[in-house]
């Protein structure tokens, strides 16, 4: 199965809605390397998956005046996490959550500690990174700029793996980057979502490494939505808050366009 989809938007749109953590799918050969039994794995997926964010992005794309592009991960982040640095720059290595996780959200073993991440990185991480790089390059070629809006969710109560879980947990957390997140993008998100916080409990945003810190034509913002505002935690169904958030995300897309 393909590990990701690039869903076309309007040719004149610079916006890519990036949805990296919405899926639960784990290929059988990857499942074989995970030490959790099936019930424990399902519980871990309930905690780690950004449930319903693919639906959120799809609904927002349909509501937007100009249809954004969507890049959606179809595999669980327990296969690889495409948003991590694939090397020692990644701070989440401290809790066993680099590009290939060896620990769970509860800091329990997920894979053997001596797991070699390279086969998974080569099979799944690098193709994803190349495709996302190409998607951004295509927006630059078409309209001269690209805006990556990273769509995530997070639990209302901190989980043990969080390195900065003691900070505020607003209804919407905006993750920013000093180079790639201009003030007007933050202002547009504030206008669209209303109650927001900045960089707590999660900070930063996703930019393909080819452009990271180099190309100011690529701007980016992470939108982290607290799960109790739109779904039953953990891993439960979506509620009416999902439509309200889709309208807000569509308003952000329209403001950027």
Tab-separated table of C-alpha atoms in Angstrom:
chain	number	residue	atom	x	y	z
A	1	UNK	CA	0.000	0.000	0.000
A	2	UNK	CA	1.177	3.575	-0.552
A	3	UNK	CA	2.435	5.124	2.655
A	4	UNK	CA	1.152	8.605	1.804
A	5	UNK	CA	-1.147	10.512	-0.549
A	6	UNK	CA	-0.706	13.897	-2.186
A	7	UNK	CA	-4.236	15.097	-2.849
A	8	UNK	CA	-4.320	17.885	-5.454
A	9	UNK	CA	-5.663	21.339	-4.716
A	10	UNK	CA	-6.075	24.402	-6.866
A	11	UNK	CA	-3.074	25.104	-9.055
A	12	UNK	CA	-2.921	28.685	-7.753
A	13	UNK	CA	-2.934	27.642	-4.066
A	14	UNK	CA	0.356	27.818	-2.124
A	15	UNK	CA	-1.106	25.860	0.813
A	16	UNK	CA	-0.270	22.275	1.709
A	17	UNK	CA	-2.229	20.824	4.617
A	18	UNK	CA	0.175	18.263	6.038
A	19	UNK	CA	-1.402	15.449	8.082
A	20	UNK	CA	1.400	13.182	9.364
A	21	UNK	CA	-0.060	11.428	12.415
A	22	UNK	CA	-3.695	10.531	11.676
A	23	UNK	CA	-3.335	6.854	10.664
A	24	UNK	CA	-3.335	3.589	12.623
A	25	UNK	CA	-2.160	1.269	9.824
A	26	UNK	CA	1.002	-0.790	10.509
A	27	UNK	CA	2.260	-3.222	7.839
A	28	UNK	CA	2.656	-6.816	9.018
A	29	UNK	CA	6.429	-6.824	8.608
A	30	UNK	CA	6.688	-3.730	10.821
A	31	UNK	CA	4.223	-5.106	13.368
A	32	UNK	CA	6.511	-8.108	13.805
A	33	UNK	CA	9.195	-5.848	15.307
A	34	UNK	CA	6.879	-4.315	17.931
A	35	UNK	CA	6.923	-6.069	21.313
A	36	UNK	CA	3.422	-5.036	22.488
A	37	UNK	CA	0.613	-7.547	22.322
A	38	UNK	CA	-2.423	-6.608	20.253
A	39	UNK	CA	-4.547	-5.033	23.039
A	40	UNK	CA	-1.577	-2.995	24.283
A	41	UNK	CA	-0.796	-1.861	20.757
A	42	UNK	CA	-4.376	-0.700	20.259
A	43	UNK	CA	-4.193	1.271	23.515
A	44	UNK	CA	-0.918	2.845	22.400
A	45	UNK	CA	-2.450	3.836	19.074
A	46	UNK	CA	-5.366	5.437	20.928
A	47	UNK	CA	-2.867	7.669	22.731
A	48	UNK	CA	-0.392	8.416	19.938
A	49	UNK	CA	-2.651	8.856	16.881
A	50	UNK	CA	-3.919	12.329	15.995
A	51	UNK	CA	-7.360	10.900	15.463
A	52	UNK	CA	-9.688	12.454	12.881
A	53	UNK	CA	-7.151	15.017	11.665
A	54	UNK	CA	-7.286	13.612	8.113
A	55	UNK	CA	-11.056	14.124	8.160
A	56	UNK	CA	-10.548	17.603	9.571
A	57	UNK	CA	-8.182	18.536	6.740
A	58	UNK	CA	-10.512	17.018	4.135
A	59	UNK	CA	-13.514	18.958	5.415
A	60	UNK	CA	-11.517	22.188	5.624
A	61	UNK	CA	-10.279	21.716	2.054
A	62	UNK	CA	-13.875	21.381	0.882
A	63	UNK	CA	-14.922	24.530	2.733
A	64	UNK	CA	-12.040	26.734	1.611
A	65	UNK	CA	-12.603	29.238	-1.177
A	66	UNK	CA	-9.460	27.996	-2.928
A	67	UNK	CA	-8.816	24.284	-2.439
A	68	UNK	CA	-5.492	23.619	-0.685
A	69	UNK	CA	-3.276	20.649	-1.423
A	70	UNK	CA	-3.178	17.851	1.157
A	71	UNK	CA	-0.276	15.558	2.002
A	72	UNK	CA	-1.571	12.741	4.207
A	73	UNK	CA	0.410	9.969	5.881
A	74	UNK	CA	-1.468	6.666	5.499
A	75	UNK	CA	0.714	4.728	7.958
A	76	UNK	CA	0.971	5.028	11.713
A	77	UNK	CA	3.770	7.101	13.177
A	78	UNK	CA	4.762	3.868	14.948
A	79	UNK	CA	6.145	2.769	11.557
A	80	UNK	CA	8.268	5.905	11.230
A	81	UNK	CA	7.586	9.438	12.362
A	82	UNK	CA	8.134	11.578	9.251
A	83	UNK	CA	8.376	14.770	11.291
A	84	UNK	CA	11.373	13.800	13.383
A	85	UNK	CA	14.935	14.658	12.485
A	86	UNK	CA	16.496	11.358	11.333
A	87	UNK	CA	19.691	12.005	13.320
A	88	UNK	CA	21.079	13.274	16.629
A	89	UNK	CA	19.381	16.678	16.217
A	90	UNK	CA	16.100	15.116	17.350
A	91	UNK	CA	15.420	15.939	21.006
A	92	UNK	CA	12.808	13.186	21.283
A	93	UNK	CA	15.587	10.605	21.083
A	94	UNK	CA	15.869	11.230	24.825
A	95	UNK	CA	12.583	9.353	25.334
A	96	UNK	CA	13.044	6.755	22.588
A	97	UNK	CA	10.986	8.638	20.023
A	98	UNK	CA	13.268	9.580	17.167
A	99	UNK	CA	12.293	8.806	13.593
A	100	UNK	CA	11.798	5.176	14.695
A	101	UNK	CA	10.230	4.802	18.131
A	102	UNK	CA	11.601	2.320	20.638
A	103	UNK	CA	9.431	3.526	23.534
A	104	UNK	CA	5.715	4.133	24.019
A	105	UNK	CA	3.891	7.226	25.237
A	106	UNK	CA	4.209	5.703	28.715
A	107	UNK	CA	7.996	5.245	28.218
A	108	UNK	CA	7.607	1.461	28.093
A	109	UNK	CA	9.375	-0.707	25.496
A	110	UNK	CA	7.838	-0.588	22.023
A	111	UNK	CA	10.742	-2.189	20.148
A	112	UNK	CA	13.953	-3.768	21.427
A	113	UNK	CA	16.387	-1.056	22.501
A	114	UNK	CA	19.002	-2.290	20.019
A	115	UNK	CA	16.659	-1.973	17.021
A	116	UNK	CA	18.487	-0.671	13.959
A	117	UNK	CA	16.322	2.191	12.637
A	118	UNK	CA	17.989	2.339	9.226
A	119	UNK	CA	15.863	-0.250	7.371
A	120	UNK	CA	12.653	1.513	8.406
A	121	UNK	CA	14.128	4.933	7.663
A	122	UNK	CA	15.201	3.782	4.199
A	123	UNK	CA	11.907	2.023	3.396
A	124	UNK	CA	9.436	4.564	4.740
A	125	UNK	CA	11.005	7.810	6.014
A	126	UNK	CA	13.138	8.851	3.040
A	127	UNK	CA	10.486	8.300	0.327
A	128	UNK	CA	8.032	10.343	2.392
A	129	UNK	CA	10.571	13.137	2.844
A	130	UNK	CA	11.370	13.166	-0.878
A	131	UNK	CA	7.715	13.336	-1.843
A	132	UNK	CA	7.006	16.166	0.594
A	133	UNK	CA	10.068	18.037	-0.702
A	134	UNK	CA	8.766	17.649	-4.249
A	135	UNK	CA	5.304	18.835	-3.236
A	136	UNK	CA	6.754	22.022	-1.725
A	137	UNK	CA	9.010	22.558	-4.758
A	138	UNK	CA	5.989	22.265	-7.046
A	139	UNK	CA	4.141	24.986	-5.111
A	140	UNK	CA	7.213	27.216	-5.332
A	141	UNK	CA	7.424	26.668	-9.076
A	142	UNK	CA	3.702	27.259	-9.580
A	143	UNK	CA	3.055	30.286	-7.369
A	144	UNK	CA	6.419	31.389	-5.981
A	145	UNK	CA	5.702	30.429	-2.386
A	146	UNK	CA	4.594	27.504	-0.266
A	147	UNK	CA	2.727	27.459	3.045
A	148	UNK	CA	2.824	24.213	5.012
A	149	UNK	CA	0.083	24.002	7.618
A	150	UNK	CA	0.813	21.028	9.835
A	151	UNK	CA	-2.420	19.533	11.242
A	152	UNK	CA	-2.062	17.730	14.595
A	153	UNK	CA	-3.905	17.016	17.813
A	154	UNK	CA	-2.797	16.414	21.383
A	155	UNK	CA	-4.333	15.019	24.580
A	156	UNK	CA	-5.951	17.225	27.186
A	157	UNK	CA	-3.731	15.730	29.921
A	158	UNK	CA	0.038	15.275	29.444
A	159	UNK	CA	1.422	11.847	28.674
A	160	UNK	CA	4.714	10.618	30.201
A	161	UNK	CA	6.675	10.948	26.942
A	162	UNK	CA	6.106	14.703	26.682
A	163	UNK	CA	9.275	16.694	27.314
A	164	UNK	CA	7.413	19.964	27.897
A	165	UNK	CA	4.104	18.766	29.269
A	166	UNK	CA	4.131	21.108	32.267
A	167	UNK	CA	3.241	24.170	30.154
A	168	UNK	CA	-0.147	25.558	29.126
A	169	UNK	CA	-2.490	23.328	27.112
A	170	UNK	CA	-4.691	25.722	25.130
A	171	UNK	CA	-7.569	24.666	22.901
A	172	UNK	CA	-5.282	25.312	19.929
A	173	UNK	CA	-1.493	25.406	20.194
A	174	UNK	CA	0.388	27.052	17.339
A	175	UNK	CA	3.877	25.686	16.772
A	176	UNK	CA	6.204	28.187	15.166
A	177	UNK	CA	9.681	28.432	13.700
A	178	UNK	CA	11.725	31.661	13.930
A	179	UNK	CA	12.723	31.467	10.261
A	180	UNK	CA	9.666	29.953	8.589
A	181	UNK	CA	6.715	31.359	10.562
A	182	UNK	CA	6.086	35.026	9.725
A	183	UNK	CA	4.025	37.115	12.158
A	184	UNK	CA	1.217	37.528	9.642
A	185	UNK	CA	0.733	33.755	9.515
A	186	UNK	CA	0.372	33.608	13.303
A	187	UNK	CA	-2.031	36.562	13.180
A	188	UNK	CA	-4.165	34.814	10.568
A	189	UNK	CA	-4.337	31.688	12.738
A	190	UNK	CA	-5.328	33.732	15.783
A	191	UNK	CA	-8.095	35.338	13.761
A	192	UNK	CA	-9.312	31.980	12.470
A	193	UNK	CA	-9.208	29.926	15.684
A	194	UNK	CA	-9.736	32.503	18.418
A	195	UNK	CA	-8.289	31.010	21.626
A	196	UNK	CA	-4.734	29.924	20.837
A	197	UNK	CA	-1.383	29.584	22.579
A	198	UNK	CA	2.125	29.575	21.155
A	199	UNK	CA	4.634	26.713	21.328
A	200	UNK	CA	3.211	24.989	24.410
A	201	UNK	CA	3.033	22.107	25.010
A	202	UNK	CA	4.542	21.492	21.541
A	203	UNK	CA	6.721	23.804	19.500
A	204	UNK	CA	8.176	24.051	16.036
A	205	UNK	CA	6.715	23.101	12.691
A	206	UNK	CA	7.526	20.905	9.725
A	207	UNK	CA	9.594	22.083	6.768
A	208	UNK	CA	11.376	19.648	4.425
A	209	UNK	CA	15.093	19.677	5.229
A	210	UNK	CA	16.056	20.884	1.753
A	211	UNK	CA	14.331	24.198	2.536
A	212	UNK	CA	14.703	24.312	6.320
A	213	UNK	CA	16.438	27.478	7.464
A	214	UNK	CA	17.339	28.346	3.863
A	215	UNK	CA	14.344	29.407	1.784
A	216	UNK	CA	12.097	32.165	3.159
A	217	UNK	CA	9.564	31.496	0.403
A	218	UNK	CA	8.543	28.435	2.436
A	219	UNK	CA	6.477	29.379	5.456
A	220	UNK	CA	5.024	26.937	7.946
A	221	UNK	CA	2.804	26.688	10.995
A	222	UNK	CA	1.872	23.737	13.190
A	223	UNK	CA	-1.734	23.635	14.377
A	224	UNK	CA	-2.090	21.387	17.454
A	225	UNK	CA	-5.726	20.936	18.503
A	226	UNK	CA	-6.535	19.727	22.006
A	227	UNK	CA	-8.498	16.532	21.583
A	228	UNK	CA	-11.223	17.144	24.137
A	229	UNK	CA	-12.448	20.032	21.969
A	230	UNK	CA	-13.594	17.710	19.175
A	231	UNK	CA	-13.490	14.019	20.196
A	232	UNK	CA	-13.815	11.486	22.996
A	233	UNK	CA	-10.406	10.680	24.467
A	234	UNK	CA	-8.492	8.505	23.968
A	235	UNK	CA	-9.131	7.248	20.472
A	236	UNK	CA	-12.895	7.733	20.501
A	237	UNK	CA	-15.329	9.201	17.985
A	238	UNK	CA	-15.356	12.763	16.759
A	239	UNK	CA	-18.021	15.175	17.967
A	240	UNK	CA	-19.572	18.385	16.666
A	241	UNK	CA	-16.417	20.326	17.468
A	242	UNK	CA	-14.793	18.809	14.381
A	243	UNK	CA	-16.967	20.845	12.017
A	244	UNK	CA	-16.269	24.077	13.901
A	245	UNK	CA	-12.551	23.410	13.696
A	246	UNK	CA	-12.800	22.594	9.984
A	247	UNK	CA	-14.452	25.955	9.419
A	248	UNK	CA	-11.647	27.668	11.332
A	249	UNK	CA	-8.958	25.786	9.391
A	250	UNK	CA	-10.663	26.724	6.118
A	251	UNK	CA	-10.678	30.356	7.238
A	252	UNK	CA	-6.921	30.142	7.848
A	253	UNK	CA	-6.407	28.640	4.392
A	254	UNK	CA	-8.438	31.438	2.828
A	255	UNK	CA	-6.487	34.089	4.731
A	256	UNK	CA	-3.197	32.633	3.514
A	257	UNK	CA	-4.423	32.404	-0.080
